[in-house]
């Protein structure tokens, strides 16, 4: 018997997916046309209000042209908010709505929408990707795979030697022809090949993000359900939050790719090559829009990879914050118990004589006063404190005030404005010195902790930085000195247009 029944059953999940249900719906053509236009620049994220405004205008155009659009039972057309919220988000799960730190919201394309757009492009695309560059890549991939799985070290070495010899022959041929590549190279086919290879990356990125969110939520749920001792519990879950990305299957698969694309030097090199390719005369047969598609795809791929890295850090921070919040709740319970114990002891002391034996006196040992006096007066030999040193500012991490202001809120802005006001006009100052010069009302311990956290998010290497004393003021107005990593803080360079934030 054949496996047709099992094949049919396995397709239940495929045909139940939002992408397949959309392709089979009567509004598939309208939806794909709108998604193409709204996200025409190749981006996958858009502010919600901008999305609604663009869609309302496009729905009016479609209605005027008698195209098929969504309508109420009375014949009036649905607004963009209704289409996005009820149809695209809830029914087909094409978009996802997220709240930004600013309080505004944005909508992003989910894997289902990216798959639908890719399918429509693949079906309507008449270009043939099977070309000599594609075959060369297949041959190269198979050769590298055979080298990797070959158990014979001699054969592996021979493959590497052959690769070096081929590269040397190509170099010699290039020099003999006066610095010219072979004429049989097809730049257009190579361009289409590279563009096609990057087409599946956005959908993979979106799937990784969803798996990361699911893994984060399951990690927090398992933490709250765990009943092991607190110290052991917190230590393990903090470690698991740090390894959140490598703990997922997709994270392990894409770890190498993300490490490559998060390399700034590699990104700069490839980005310059991509710009040169898009402006090359060899691709003059392509339209300007088609030539720019490669550069857009590369930028979105790099931004997506770096976005996954940011998501990895934010997921770990969310887990760590959830664990900290859990600790606070446990500490509150302990504090309540200690207060009950204190009230019990105070009540016992008020109802008994001053020299009465306490309720736990039997567990205490006797001591002679003379012995205690001798132990207190016989001090051990003291060791001198370590010598003070002047930190070399050239070895301290450097950071711009605007980078710290970029991550903080209104209170942080007030602290950073005060710090910037005490900085020298043409230079920087150690953060420990600048922090000590601002008003006492701004030198709270929580502000110092926030500055350290924002510096870490801005990429400052705090683990290797020298420690320095910071003079803080607690809630009672008392001076408290904390040791924290030191760094050199400089004036904001945004005014001169020199600041370039990381993506």
XYZ file of C-alpha atoms in Angstrom:
503
model
C 0.000 0.000 0.000
C 1.086 3.575 -0.612
C 1.602 6.262 2.009
C -0.991 8.587 0.515
C -3.110 8.723 3.694
C -0.140 9.643 5.878
C 0.946 12.210 3.299
C -2.537 13.720 3.370
C -2.525 13.827 7.179
C 0.893 15.462 7.346
C -0.423 18.307 5.174
C -3.056 19.272 7.775
C -0.602 21.578 9.569
C 0.573 23.080 6.267
C -2.918 23.882 5.001
C -3.923 25.145 8.454
C -1.073 27.656 8.491
C -1.987 31.319 8.110
C 0.077 31.674 4.930
C -1.713 28.841 3.146
C -5.151 29.970 4.375
C -4.440 33.454 3.030
C -3.374 32.151 -0.384
C -6.658 30.250 -0.601
C -8.779 33.214 0.562
C -10.701 35.560 -1.809
C -8.651 38.572 -0.610
C -5.200 37.060 -1.240
C -4.443 39.286 -4.237
C -5.472 42.449 -2.373
C -3.482 41.508 0.708
C -0.285 40.721 -1.200
C -0.569 43.940 -3.222
C -0.980 45.995 -0.037
C 1.906 44.260 1.753
C 4.163 44.833 -1.251
C 3.352 48.544 -1.332
C 3.384 49.211 2.394
C 6.721 47.448 2.852
C 8.066 48.410 -0.562
C 11.500 49.415 0.757
C 12.181 45.870 1.931
C 11.774 46.671 5.645
C 9.887 44.337 7.971
C 8.914 46.841 10.729
C 6.709 49.938 10.502
C 5.144 52.289 13.047
C 1.459 51.517 13.460
C 0.177 55.017 12.715
C 2.256 55.202 9.530
C 0.938 51.786 8.511
C -2.687 52.835 9.051
C -2.236 56.086 7.126
C -0.630 54.388 4.120
C -3.232 51.616 4.018
C -6.201 53.988 4.259
C -4.912 55.901 1.242
C -4.308 52.683 -0.711
C -7.712 51.250 0.182
C -9.295 54.420 -1.196
C -7.355 53.951 -4.447
C -8.443 50.300 -4.709
C -12.055 51.243 -3.990
C -11.990 53.954 -6.669
C -10.595 51.423 -9.184
C -13.345 48.871 -8.317
C -10.817 46.355 -6.950
C -11.786 43.714 -4.397
C -11.502 45.102 -0.848
C -12.943 44.275 2.589
C -16.427 45.620 3.280
C -18.982 45.671 6.081
C -22.389 44.075 5.681
C -23.811 47.485 4.725
C -21.309 47.822 1.863
C -18.975 50.377 3.434
C -15.283 49.547 3.273
C -13.296 48.511 6.328
C -10.737 50.952 7.673
C -7.048 50.125 7.797
C -7.219 49.537 11.573
C -9.997 46.979 11.095
C -8.183 45.156 8.297
C -4.902 45.025 10.188
C -6.353 44.155 13.599
C -9.102 41.701 12.675
C -7.795 40.119 9.461
C -4.009 40.390 9.298
C -3.205 40.053 12.999
C -5.935 37.820 14.436
C -7.198 35.708 11.537
C -4.135 35.060 9.367
C -1.364 36.112 11.813
C 0.511 38.005 9.098
C 1.567 40.891 11.362
C 2.584 41.252 14.978
C 2.037 44.380 17.082
C 4.644 45.429 19.634
C 4.867 48.347 22.046
C 8.027 50.448 21.669
C 9.940 51.973 24.628
C 8.565 55.364 23.573
C 5.025 54.136 24.228
C 4.112 54.017 20.542
C 3.438 50.759 18.718
C 4.790 49.150 15.570
C 3.716 46.282 13.353
C 6.197 43.774 11.980
C 5.878 41.086 9.333
C 5.619 37.565 10.728
C 7.010 34.475 8.934
C 3.573 33.781 7.400
C 3.563 37.151 5.590
C 7.161 36.751 4.421
C 6.363 33.268 3.088
C 3.297 34.589 1.224
C 5.312 37.378 -0.400
C 8.082 34.943 -1.291
C 5.615 32.486 -2.846
C 3.968 35.212 -4.907
C 7.353 36.435 -6.108
C 8.494 32.906 -6.943
C 5.344 32.088 -8.900
C 5.344 35.367 -10.817
C 9.087 35.497 -11.377
C 10.102 34.451 -14.889
C 13.834 34.823 -14.263
C 15.847 31.588 -14.291
C 18.192 31.237 -11.324
C 19.868 28.121 -12.733
C 23.084 29.556 -14.124
C 26.805 28.924 -14.080
C 27.271 30.874 -10.796
C 24.573 28.751 -9.145
C 26.158 25.499 -10.408
C 29.595 26.694 -9.279
C 28.222 27.323 -5.796
C 26.659 23.858 -5.694
C 29.921 22.253 -6.783
C 31.878 24.289 -4.225
C 29.437 23.363 -1.438
C 29.622 19.660 -2.297
C 33.417 19.802 -2.473
C 33.684 21.452 0.955
C 31.189 18.967 2.390
C 33.109 15.979 1.028
C 36.310 17.420 2.486
C 34.680 17.866 5.882
C 33.267 14.312 6.073
C 36.239 12.507 4.529
C 37.861 10.336 7.245
C 41.224 10.296 5.430
C 43.460 13.221 6.541
C 45.620 12.810 3.464
C 42.628 13.182 1.162
C 41.494 16.255 3.107
C 44.930 17.806 2.723
C 44.959 17.006 -0.987
C 41.611 18.811 -1.414
C 43.028 21.898 0.321
C 46.200 21.791 -1.787
C 44.114 21.518 -4.954
C 42.077 24.532 -3.897
C 45.250 26.567 -3.370
C 46.585 25.492 -6.771
C 43.340 26.510 -8.509
C 43.466 29.913 -6.831
C 47.092 30.342 -7.884
C 46.276 29.442 -11.500
C 43.435 31.972 -11.504
C 45.811 34.626 -10.149
C 48.466 33.810 -12.749
C 45.874 33.971 -15.525
C 44.668 37.342 -14.186
C 48.229 38.729 -14.284
C 48.925 37.350 -17.786
C 45.840 39.092 -19.177
C 46.935 42.433 -17.814
C 44.653 42.512 -14.791
C 41.446 41.365 -16.480
C 39.024 38.672 -15.379
C 37.815 35.986 -17.827
C 35.179 37.214 -20.269
C 32.850 34.258 -19.623
C 31.753 35.691 -16.273
C 28.093 36.781 -16.267
C 27.619 39.645 -13.766
C 23.814 39.715 -14.151
C 23.506 35.969 -13.418
C 25.835 36.335 -10.429
C 23.771 39.304 -9.192
C 20.469 37.405 -9.449
C 22.081 34.429 -7.735
C 23.211 36.521 -4.751
C 19.809 38.238 -4.513
C 17.997 34.912 -4.584
C 20.204 33.479 -1.840
C 19.307 36.343 0.499
C 15.563 36.148 -0.190
C 14.864 33.476 2.457
C 16.795 35.190 5.251
C 14.005 37.554 6.530
C 11.586 34.655 7.115
C 14.285 32.736 8.998
C 15.023 35.822 11.118
C 11.387 36.217 12.079
C 11.134 32.554 13.047
C 14.225 32.895 15.249
C 12.697 35.909 17.022
C 9.477 34.020 17.726
C 11.359 31.003 19.063
C 13.429 33.328 21.260
C 10.294 34.879 22.773
C 8.774 31.443 23.396
C 11.990 30.196 24.989
C 12.168 33.285 27.207
C 8.582 32.854 28.420
C 9.013 29.134 29.098
C 12.240 29.838 30.994
C 10.515 32.374 33.263
C 7.562 30.016 33.839
C 9.849 27.123 34.760
C 11.760 29.391 37.155
C 8.642 30.389 39.050
C 7.563 26.737 39.260
C 10.939 25.566 40.607
C 11.144 24.894 44.360
C 14.889 24.402 44.855
C 16.971 26.542 47.290
C 17.165 30.209 46.318
C 20.921 30.584 45.758
C 21.245 27.457 43.636
C 18.069 28.339 41.755
C 19.046 31.924 40.887
C 22.583 30.947 39.840
C 21.356 28.292 37.410
C 18.622 30.398 35.838
C 20.915 33.401 35.390
C 23.317 31.081 33.582
C 20.475 29.747 31.458
C 19.348 33.282 30.608
C 22.880 34.111 29.453
C 22.856 30.968 27.292
C 19.317 31.574 26.060
C 20.307 31.918 22.428
C 22.578 28.856 22.287
C 19.863 26.888 24.088
C 17.483 26.967 21.110
C 17.804 24.754 18.059
C 17.560 27.645 15.608
C 19.960 29.673 17.733
C 22.573 26.935 17.522
C 22.082 26.587 13.766
C 22.415 30.320 13.109
C 25.037 31.101 15.763
C 27.886 31.031 13.260
C 26.027 33.177 10.742
C 25.146 35.746 13.382
C 28.729 35.906 14.631
C 29.879 36.563 11.061
C 27.326 39.262 10.327
C 27.874 40.972 13.688
C 31.554 41.447 12.792
C 31.895 45.173 12.113
C 34.991 44.832 9.945
C 33.381 42.161 7.762
C 30.187 44.218 7.495
C 32.156 47.281 6.403
C 34.050 45.305 3.760
C 30.992 43.567 2.320
C 28.894 46.745 2.475
C 31.471 48.629 0.416
C 31.543 45.772 -2.097
C 27.739 45.746 -2.314
C 27.671 49.500 -2.990
C 30.286 49.037 -5.723
C 28.265 46.185 -7.272
C 25.040 48.209 -7.369
C 26.799 51.091 -9.130
C 28.810 48.952 -11.554
C 28.589 49.560 -15.302
C 28.499 45.785 -15.820
C 24.924 45.827 -14.466
C 23.762 48.687 -16.670
C 21.173 46.387 -18.265
C 19.277 46.278 -14.965
C 17.003 49.092 -13.839
C 18.051 51.377 -10.979
C 15.434 49.845 -8.689
C 16.596 46.295 -9.452
C 20.225 47.227 -8.828
C 19.399 48.789 -5.467
C 17.533 45.638 -4.391
C 20.816 43.889 -3.531
C 21.949 46.715 -1.265
C 18.563 46.827 0.477
C 18.589 43.054 0.986
C 22.101 43.110 2.439
C 21.281 45.960 4.844
C 18.092 44.292 6.050
C 19.901 40.985 6.490
C 22.640 42.594 8.598
C 20.097 44.640 10.561
C 18.051 41.499 11.140
C 21.054 39.571 12.430
C 22.019 42.419 14.736
C 18.375 42.670 15.775
C 18.484 39.002 16.805
C 21.583 39.767 18.890
C 19.739 42.651 20.580
C 16.797 40.340 21.144
C 19.149 37.823 22.710
C 20.413 40.441 25.164
C 16.939 41.799 25.881
C 15.563 38.290 26.472
C 18.393 37.578 28.911
C 17.728 40.904 30.653
C 14.015 40.106 30.852
C 14.770 36.748 32.452
C 17.254 38.338 34.860
C 14.734 41.066 35.784
C 12.022 38.472 36.319
C 14.364 36.515 38.602
C 15.245 39.692 40.512
C 11.560 40.543 40.922
C 10.970 37.023 42.203
C 13.801 37.520 44.724
C 12.172 40.749 45.930
C 8.930 38.903 46.608
C 10.787 36.224 48.574
C 12.692 38.896 50.518
C 9.398 40.565 51.426
C 8.187 37.272 52.882
C 11.420 36.914 54.871
C 11.092 40.506 56.088
C 7.543 39.876 57.262
C 8.718 36.811 59.197
C 11.582 38.758 60.785
C 9.180 41.518 61.844
C 6.893 38.934 63.446
C 9.887 37.484 65.268
C 10.931 40.982 66.394
C 7.463 41.741 67.744
C 7.449 38.389 69.564
C 10.826 39.076 71.201
C 9.826 42.624 72.159
C 6.591 41.372 73.653
C 8.471 38.764 75.694
C 10.979 41.376 76.929
C 8.233 43.722 78.118
C 6.529 41.018 80.149
C 9.637 39.558 81.889
C 12.252 40.872 84.294
C 15.413 42.428 82.835
C 17.698 39.652 84.143
C 15.359 36.779 83.321
C 16.763 33.972 81.227
C 15.700 34.381 77.612
C 13.645 31.793 75.694
C 16.745 30.674 73.762
C 19.237 30.973 76.636
C 19.815 27.230 76.826
C 21.519 27.281 73.409
C 24.069 29.926 74.505
C 27.510 29.251 76.041
C 28.910 30.981 79.108
C 31.803 33.439 78.703
C 34.131 35.165 81.161
C 34.404 38.949 80.945
C 38.187 38.867 81.434
C 38.609 36.476 78.512
C 36.567 38.712 76.229
C 38.585 41.781 77.273
C 41.858 39.987 76.563
C 40.697 38.853 73.101
C 39.533 42.355 72.204
C 42.755 44.020 73.364
C 45.094 41.509 71.677
C 44.866 42.716 68.099
C 46.527 40.798 65.277
C 49.327 42.380 63.273
C 47.834 44.868 60.835
C 48.657 44.900 57.151
C 48.915 48.267 55.457
C 46.249 49.047 52.846
C 47.225 48.777 49.186
C 48.932 51.838 47.790
C 46.761 54.323 45.958
C 47.399 54.822 42.259
C 46.502 57.414 39.663
C 44.528 55.773 36.866
C 45.870 56.228 33.351
C 42.938 57.769 31.480
C 44.296 56.469 28.176
C 43.598 52.922 29.394
C 40.054 53.659 30.554
C 37.048 52.986 28.286
C 35.800 56.050 26.396
C 32.115 56.877 26.047
C 30.075 59.778 24.759
C 27.445 61.427 26.978
C 24.924 61.070 24.163
C 25.385 57.282 24.142
C 24.374 57.121 27.801
C 21.499 59.557 27.179
C 20.310 57.350 24.304
C 19.408 54.496 26.682
C 18.110 56.425 29.728
C 14.892 58.126 30.664
C 14.023 61.618 31.905
C 15.811 61.203 35.229
C 18.927 59.914 33.489
C 18.861 62.921 31.143
C 18.884 65.213 34.180
C 21.902 63.395 35.664
C 23.786 63.393 32.347
C 23.068 67.083 31.766
C 24.618 67.811 35.160
C 27.636 65.616 34.339
C 28.078 67.283 30.952
C 28.020 70.720 32.609
C 31.120 69.871 34.706
C 33.141 68.398 31.826
C 36.020 70.462 30.425
C 35.258 72.302 27.203
C 37.751 70.453 24.998
C 38.155 67.027 26.523
C 36.784 64.352 28.798
C 36.809 63.510 32.498
C 36.724 60.347 34.533
C 33.117 59.465 35.298
C 33.963 58.921 38.984
C 35.252 62.515 39.253
C 32.376 64.007 37.254
C 29.776 62.063 39.245
C 31.198 63.399 42.511
C 30.896 67.017 41.328
C 27.192 67.039 40.528
C 24.447 67.941 42.986
C 23.899 65.522 45.873
C 20.231 65.065 44.932
C 21.355 63.457 41.646
C 24.003 61.163 43.139
C 21.617 58.384 44.115
C 22.878 54.822 44.149
C 20.225 53.803 41.655
C 21.467 56.478 39.223
C 24.997 55.063 39.414
C 23.662 51.568 38.762
C 21.686 52.911 35.796
C 24.757 54.609 34.311
C 26.721 51.357 34.562
C 23.893 49.437 32.898
C 23.538 51.942 30.060
C 27.317 51.955 29.522
C 27.232 48.166 29.268
C 24.391 48.329 26.712
C 26.385 50.908 24.748
C 29.222 48.405 24.376
C 31.665 49.583 27.058
C 33.909 46.759 28.270
C 33.161 47.133 32.007
C 34.621 43.761 32.979
C 38.132 44.933 32.146
C 37.763 48.522 33.387
C 39.523 49.733 36.525
C 37.428 50.145 39.670
C 37.059 53.592 41.231
C 35.156 54.977 44.243
C 31.878 56.784 43.537
C 30.430 59.063 46.208
C 26.690 58.411 46.388
C 23.875 59.691 48.597
C 21.256 57.267 49.903
C 17.571 58.011 50.496
C 18.337 59.275 54.016
C 20.895 61.789 52.716
C 23.910 59.869 54.076
C 27.106 59.642 52.003
C 27.955 56.155 50.807
C 30.967 55.172 48.724
C 30.654 52.458 46.097
C 33.321 50.844 43.927
C 32.321 50.625 40.274
C 34.050 50.488 36.858
C 35.576 53.783 35.794
C 35.512 55.290 32.309
C 36.222 58.563 30.555
C 33.078 60.454 29.574
C 33.171 63.044 26.798
C 30.906 65.826 25.539
C 28.159 64.929 23.112
C 29.370 64.996 19.505
C 25.899 64.963 17.980
C 25.980 68.718 17.578
C 28.774 68.389 15.047
C 27.079 65.528 13.222
C 29.814 63.086 14.208
C 27.794 60.577 16.194
C 26.853 57.372 14.415
C 24.739 54.981 16.429
C 25.042 51.231 16.020
C 22.123 49.514 14.381
